[in-house]
C-alpha cells in the first residue's frame, strides 16, 4: 500500500502533467494532423512495396546462406522512403514551427489531395508549411511562387528539393477597390487565353506577368493562394494571385475536369471580396475557418 506522502507526490505529478498537456494542446493538434497524414502515406507506400517473406531457415548455415542471397546491399533497393516525405518528417519532428493554417483548415486541402494526388499543385507562397504540401503530393508536381527572393534562397538552403520561383507583383493593397471594379468588364471575365493575358487592359492590371514557363506548360489540378503579403497598405495584396488562379483554372482543356482552388485568410476584405468575385461564389464548395475551397470548371465563368 502506498504511503500518504507517495500519494500526494503522485497527485502533484499528475496535476503538473495535465497543465503541460493543456498548454501544448494547440500545437499538438497540428503535429498530430501532420503525423497522421504522413503515416497514412507510409502505410500505403509500405503496402505497395512489401513482398511476401521467404520461410525462415532452420539452421545457422542455412541462415547465413539465406541472408547472403536475400538481403540486398544498402542503397541498391527501390523501397526507400520518398525524399519529400523523409524531409518533411525530419523538418516537423526537429523544429518548433507549425504551419500557418490550423489543423481544420489544412484538413480541407488534405481531403482533396488524398483523392487527387499525385497531381499538379500550384501554391502562391513559400512558407513553413511548404514541405508538408510537397510531401502530401508525393509523385506529383508541386510548384511554389514567392514574392521574396531572399526568402526563397533561405528556404532552398534547408529544403533544396522544393521547386520554387520568384514572382513580382505590380499591385498595392490601396488599389484593391478600383481593381475589384474590373469584375464588371466583360473582357476581364471572358474565357481565358493565358498566352494573350496581357492583351486586355484589365488583365494588364490584374494578371501576373513574368511567370515561370512551368505555369503555362502545366494544367493545374489544385491551386492554393496563401500569398503574397497583404497586411499593410503598401503590400501587394492577393488581388492578382486570386485573379490569376481563376484564369489558370478556367484555362484547363475541356473534359479534363475542374480545378480545386483554395484561398486562405478570407477573414480579410481583399481575400473575401476577390475570391467571391473572380472565383465565383457559385463555385464555392466549402469554407472552414479562414480558408475557402472553390471547384472551378474549365472555360466557364459565373454570370
Short mmCIF file of C-alpha atoms in Angstrom, two decimals:
data_model
loop_
_atom_site.label_atom_id
_atom_site.label_comp_id
_atom_site.label_asym_id
_atom_site.label_seq_id
_atom_site.Cartn_x
_atom_site.Cartn_y
_atom_site.Cartn_z
CA UNK A 1 0.00 0.00 0.00
CA UNK A 2 1.35 3.48 -0.90
CA UNK A 3 2.10 5.97 1.87
CA UNK A 4 0.21 9.32 2.05
CA UNK A 5 3.42 11.09 1.03
CA UNK A 6 3.71 8.99 -2.12
CA UNK A 7 0.07 9.57 -2.91
CA UNK A 8 0.46 13.35 -2.59
CA UNK A 9 3.54 13.27 -4.83
CA UNK A 10 1.66 11.23 -7.40
CA UNK A 11 -1.23 13.69 -7.36
CA UNK A 12 1.09 16.70 -7.80
CA UNK A 13 2.92 14.95 -10.66
CA UNK A 14 -0.35 14.11 -12.40
CA UNK A 15 -1.54 17.71 -11.99
CA UNK A 16 1.69 19.07 -13.47
CA UNK A 17 1.43 16.75 -16.45
CA UNK A 18 -2.16 17.85 -17.03
CA UNK A 19 -1.13 21.54 -17.06
CA UNK A 20 1.71 20.90 -19.52
CA UNK A 21 -0.60 18.88 -21.73
CA UNK A 22 -3.19 21.67 -21.73
CA UNK A 23 -0.61 24.31 -22.70
CA UNK A 24 0.66 22.25 -25.62
CA UNK A 25 -2.76 21.17 -26.84
CA UNK A 26 -2.99 23.54 -29.83
CA UNK A 27 0.46 22.83 -31.22
CA UNK A 28 -0.01 19.13 -30.60
CA UNK A 29 -3.16 19.05 -32.70
CA UNK A 30 -1.30 20.40 -35.72
CA UNK A 31 1.58 17.99 -35.24
CA UNK A 32 -0.82 15.06 -34.89
CA UNK A 33 -2.54 16.03 -38.14
CA UNK A 34 0.77 16.16 -39.99
CA UNK A 35 1.91 12.91 -38.43
CA UNK A 36 -1.36 11.16 -39.29
CA UNK A 37 -1.23 12.32 -42.91
CA UNK A 38 2.37 11.21 -43.35
CA UNK A 39 1.73 7.95 -41.51
CA UNK A 40 -1.18 7.20 -43.82
CA UNK A 41 1.05 7.79 -46.82
CA UNK A 42 3.71 5.49 -45.36
CA UNK A 43 1.17 2.71 -44.83
CA UNK A 44 0.09 2.89 -48.48
CA UNK A 45 3.71 3.09 -49.60
CA UNK A 46 4.65 0.08 -47.49
CA UNK A 47 1.69 -1.96 -48.74
CA UNK A 48 2.74 -1.38 -52.34
CA UNK A 49 6.37 -2.34 -51.81
CA UNK A 50 6.01 -5.18 -49.30
CA UNK A 51 6.82 -8.65 -50.61
CA UNK A 52 5.92 -11.99 -49.10
CA UNK A 53 8.79 -13.15 -46.83
CA UNK A 54 10.56 -16.42 -47.52
CA UNK A 55 10.36 -19.27 -44.97
CA UNK A 56 12.73 -18.88 -42.05
CA UNK A 57 15.92 -21.01 -42.25
CA UNK A 58 16.23 -23.95 -39.88
CA UNK A 59 19.97 -23.90 -39.18
CA UNK A 60 22.80 -21.42 -38.75
CA UNK A 61 24.39 -22.39 -42.06
CA UNK A 62 21.08 -22.06 -43.82
CA UNK A 63 20.55 -18.71 -42.09
CA UNK A 64 23.87 -17.39 -43.37
CA UNK A 65 23.13 -18.61 -46.91
CA UNK A 66 19.62 -17.13 -46.76
CA UNK A 67 20.92 -13.78 -45.54
CA UNK A 68 23.54 -13.55 -48.29
CA UNK A 69 21.06 -14.44 -51.01
CA UNK A 70 18.01 -12.49 -49.85
CA UNK A 71 19.32 -9.29 -48.25
CA UNK A 72 20.05 -6.56 -50.83
CA UNK A 73 23.01 -4.28 -50.40
CA UNK A 74 22.25 -0.88 -48.87
CA UNK A 75 21.38 1.72 -51.45
CA UNK A 76 20.51 -0.78 -54.18
CA UNK A 77 16.86 -1.36 -53.28
CA UNK A 78 13.92 0.69 -54.57
CA UNK A 79 11.78 0.70 -51.42
CA UNK A 80 13.37 3.66 -49.67
CA UNK A 81 11.29 6.45 -48.18
CA UNK A 82 10.49 9.15 -50.79
CA UNK A 83 12.72 12.19 -50.36
CA UNK A 84 9.87 14.68 -49.94
CA UNK A 85 8.29 12.57 -47.21
CA UNK A 86 11.60 11.96 -45.44
CA UNK A 87 12.49 15.65 -45.45
CA UNK A 88 9.04 16.62 -44.13
CA UNK A 89 9.28 14.08 -41.31
CA UNK A 90 12.68 15.36 -40.24
CA UNK A 91 11.61 19.01 -40.57
CA UNK A 92 8.48 18.79 -38.45
CA UNK A 93 9.93 16.49 -35.80
CA UNK A 94 13.05 18.61 -35.20
CA UNK A 95 11.58 22.12 -35.29
CA UNK A 96 9.14 24.10 -33.18
CA UNK A 97 7.44 25.76 -36.17
CA UNK A 98 3.86 24.99 -37.12
CA UNK A 99 2.09 25.68 -40.44
CA UNK A 100 0.30 28.97 -40.97
CA UNK A 101 -3.06 27.22 -41.25
CA UNK A 102 -4.93 25.50 -38.45
CA UNK A 103 -5.48 21.74 -38.34
CA UNK A 104 -9.08 22.13 -39.56
CA UNK A 105 -8.02 24.45 -42.40
CA UNK A 106 -5.29 22.06 -43.53
CA UNK A 107 -7.86 19.28 -43.48
CA UNK A 108 -9.83 20.96 -46.29
CA UNK A 109 -6.91 20.70 -48.73
CA UNK A 110 -5.77 17.36 -47.32
CA UNK A 111 -9.06 15.67 -48.19
CA UNK A 112 -8.76 16.85 -51.81
CA UNK A 113 -5.10 15.79 -52.03
CA UNK A 114 -5.95 12.34 -50.70
CA UNK A 115 -8.42 11.99 -53.55
CA UNK A 116 -6.47 13.61 -56.40
CA UNK A 117 -2.74 13.18 -55.66
CA UNK A 118 -0.38 12.78 -57.37
CA UNK A 119 -1.31 15.90 -59.29
CA UNK A 120 -0.14 19.33 -60.45
CA UNK A 121 -0.32 21.60 -57.40
CA UNK A 122 0.40 25.35 -57.67
CA UNK A 123 0.98 27.24 -54.41
CA UNK A 124 1.19 31.03 -54.15
CA UNK A 125 3.61 31.44 -51.26
CA UNK A 126 6.63 29.64 -49.85
CA UNK A 127 6.27 29.13 -46.13
CA UNK A 128 6.66 26.94 -43.09
CA UNK A 129 4.07 24.53 -44.48
CA UNK A 130 5.72 24.04 -47.90
CA UNK A 131 7.50 20.73 -47.06
CA UNK A 132 4.13 19.36 -45.92
CA UNK A 133 2.36 20.24 -49.18
CA UNK A 134 5.17 18.72 -51.28
CA UNK A 135 5.11 15.52 -49.19
CA UNK A 136 1.32 15.16 -49.36
CA UNK A 137 1.56 15.45 -53.16
CA UNK A 138 4.36 12.88 -53.48
CA UNK A 139 4.73 11.73 -57.06
CA UNK A 140 3.10 14.90 -58.39
CA UNK A 141 4.44 18.35 -59.28
CA UNK A 142 4.23 20.95 -56.50
CA UNK A 143 5.37 24.44 -57.52
CA UNK A 144 5.68 27.44 -55.18
CA UNK A 145 5.53 31.08 -56.36
CA UNK A 146 7.10 33.51 -53.89
CA UNK A 147 7.46 37.32 -53.84
CA UNK A 148 10.60 37.49 -51.63
CA UNK A 149 13.78 36.37 -53.41
CA UNK A 150 15.84 36.35 -50.21
CA UNK A 151 13.27 34.10 -48.51
CA UNK A 152 13.45 31.69 -51.47
CA UNK A 153 17.22 31.45 -51.02
CA UNK A 154 16.81 30.80 -47.30
CA UNK A 155 14.25 28.03 -47.82
CA UNK A 156 16.22 26.43 -50.65
CA UNK A 157 19.26 26.12 -48.37
CA UNK A 158 17.17 23.98 -45.99
CA UNK A 159 14.85 22.28 -48.49
CA UNK A 160 16.63 22.07 -51.87
CA UNK A 161 14.04 19.62 -53.16
CA UNK A 162 11.25 22.21 -53.18
CA UNK A 163 10.52 23.75 -56.61
CA UNK A 164 10.08 27.49 -56.16
CA UNK A 165 10.19 30.58 -58.37
CA UNK A 166 10.29 34.31 -57.75
CA UNK A 167 7.36 36.41 -58.97
CA UNK A 168 6.91 40.18 -58.88
CA UNK A 169 3.62 41.91 -58.07
CA UNK A 170 2.71 45.32 -59.53
CA UNK A 171 -0.35 45.87 -57.33
CA UNK A 172 -0.66 47.54 -53.94
CA UNK A 173 -3.37 46.94 -51.39
CA UNK A 174 -4.67 50.51 -51.64
CA UNK A 175 -5.73 49.79 -55.28
CA UNK A 176 -7.97 46.88 -54.26
CA UNK A 177 -11.29 48.72 -54.57
CA UNK A 178 -10.62 50.02 -58.09
CA UNK A 179 -9.29 46.63 -59.22
CA UNK A 180 -12.39 44.89 -57.87
CA UNK A 181 -14.48 47.05 -60.21
CA UNK A 182 -12.86 45.30 -63.20
CA UNK A 183 -15.11 42.34 -62.42
CA UNK A 184 -17.87 44.16 -64.33
CA UNK A 185 -15.82 44.40 -67.57
CA UNK A 186 -16.67 41.54 -69.99
CA UNK A 187 -13.07 41.28 -71.20
CA UNK A 188 -11.94 40.52 -67.66
CA UNK A 189 -14.21 37.52 -67.23
CA UNK A 190 -14.11 36.05 -70.74
CA UNK A 191 -12.81 32.55 -71.33
CA UNK A 192 -9.11 32.95 -70.67
CA UNK A 193 -6.22 32.73 -73.07
CA UNK A 194 -3.17 32.70 -70.83
CA UNK A 195 -0.77 33.23 -73.72
CA UNK A 196 -2.50 36.53 -74.53
CA UNK A 197 -3.26 37.54 -70.96
CA UNK A 198 -1.59 40.93 -71.38
CA UNK A 199 -3.75 41.94 -74.34
CA UNK A 200 -6.71 43.30 -72.40
CA UNK A 201 -6.25 46.42 -70.29
CA UNK A 202 -7.91 44.79 -67.27
CA UNK A 203 -5.54 41.88 -67.49
CA UNK A 204 -2.63 44.27 -67.60
CA UNK A 205 -3.76 45.48 -64.20
CA UNK A 206 -4.56 42.12 -62.59
CA UNK A 207 -2.85 39.22 -64.38
CA UNK A 208 0.63 38.39 -63.17
CA UNK A 209 3.43 38.99 -65.64
CA UNK A 210 6.81 37.28 -65.82
CA UNK A 211 5.53 33.96 -64.54
CA UNK A 212 7.91 30.99 -64.93
CA UNK A 213 7.38 28.82 -68.04
CA UNK A 214 6.08 25.94 -65.91
CA UNK A 215 2.98 28.00 -65.11
CA UNK A 216 1.95 27.95 -68.78
CA UNK A 217 3.24 24.44 -69.54
CA UNK A 218 1.11 22.58 -67.00
CA UNK A 219 -2.59 22.35 -66.34
CA UNK A 220 -3.16 22.82 -62.63
CA UNK A 221 -5.34 20.41 -60.67
CA UNK A 222 -5.03 22.30 -57.37
CA UNK A 223 -4.16 25.94 -56.66
CA UNK A 224 -3.50 27.35 -53.18
CA UNK A 225 -3.49 31.15 -52.68
CA UNK A 226 -1.70 31.92 -49.42
CA UNK A 227 0.47 34.81 -50.61
CA UNK A 228 1.65 37.49 -51.23
CA UNK A 229 1.61 39.69 -48.14
CA UNK A 230 -1.44 41.79 -47.50
CA UNK A 231 -1.24 43.29 -44.04
CA UNK A 232 -0.08 46.85 -44.78
CA UNK A 233 -1.45 49.46 -47.24
CA UNK A 234 1.65 49.25 -49.47
CA UNK A 235 1.75 45.44 -49.52
CA UNK A 236 0.94 43.87 -52.91
CA UNK A 237 -2.16 42.08 -51.61
CA UNK A 238 -3.62 38.94 -53.15
CA UNK A 239 -5.79 40.53 -55.83
CA UNK A 240 -3.56 39.42 -58.74
CA UNK A 241 -2.88 35.99 -57.25
CA UNK A 242 -6.61 35.24 -56.89
CA UNK A 243 -7.39 36.55 -60.39
CA UNK A 244 -4.54 34.53 -61.92
CA UNK A 245 -5.62 31.40 -60.06
CA UNK A 246 -9.09 31.75 -61.57
CA UNK A 247 -7.66 32.20 -65.06
CA UNK A 248 -5.49 29.11 -64.68
CA UNK A 249 -8.50 27.07 -63.56
CA UNK A 250 -10.69 28.16 -66.47
CA UNK A 251 -7.86 27.60 -68.98
CA UNK A 252 -7.87 23.82 -68.49
CA UNK A 253 -8.73 21.76 -71.53
CA UNK A 254 -12.45 20.91 -71.65
CA UNK A 255 -13.01 17.41 -70.39
CA UNK A 256 -10.03 17.41 -68.03
CA UNK A 257 -12.22 18.10 -65.02
CA UNK A 258 -12.37 21.06 -62.64
CA UNK A 259 -9.62 22.77 -60.65
CA UNK A 260 -9.73 22.90 -56.86
CA UNK A 261 -8.74 26.40 -55.72
CA UNK A 262 -8.10 27.27 -52.06
CA UNK A 263 -7.86 30.84 -50.72
CA UNK A 264 -6.53 31.42 -47.21
CA UNK A 265 -7.19 34.42 -44.92
CA UNK A 266 -10.70 35.10 -46.24
CA UNK A 267 -11.42 36.92 -42.99
CA UNK A 268 -9.68 39.90 -44.64
CA UNK A 269 -11.61 42.13 -47.09
CA UNK A 270 -9.41 41.53 -50.18
CA UNK A 271 -9.38 37.75 -49.92
CA UNK A 272 -13.11 37.75 -49.13
CA UNK A 273 -14.25 40.05 -51.94
CA UNK A 274 -11.85 38.97 -54.70
CA UNK A 275 -12.39 35.25 -54.16
CA UNK A 276 -16.17 35.71 -54.43
CA UNK A 277 -15.87 37.99 -57.47
CA UNK A 278 -13.22 36.27 -59.59
CA UNK A 279 -13.51 32.64 -58.46
CA UNK A 280 -17.31 32.86 -58.41
CA UNK A 281 -19.40 32.47 -55.30
CA UNK A 282 -21.46 29.84 -57.11
CA UNK A 283 -18.42 27.55 -57.28
CA UNK A 284 -17.76 27.75 -53.54
CA UNK A 285 -17.68 24.17 -52.23
CA UNK A 286 -16.62 24.66 -48.62
CA UNK A 287 -15.37 27.16 -46.07
CA UNK A 288 -13.66 26.16 -42.84
CA UNK A 289 -12.22 28.87 -40.62
CA UNK A 290 -10.24 31.27 -42.79
CA UNK A 291 -9.98 29.05 -45.88
CA UNK A 292 -12.34 28.77 -48.85
CA UNK A 293 -12.45 25.90 -51.31
CA UNK A 294 -13.75 26.55 -54.83
CA UNK A 295 -14.30 23.88 -57.52
CA UNK A 296 -13.96 25.70 -60.85
CA UNK A 297 -14.89 24.08 -64.19
CA UNK A 298 -12.86 24.82 -67.30
CA UNK A 299 -13.84 27.53 -69.79
CA UNK A 300 -16.77 28.78 -67.75
CA UNK A 301 -17.40 31.88 -65.71
CA UNK A 302 -20.19 32.82 -63.36
CA UNK A 303 -22.86 35.20 -64.58
#
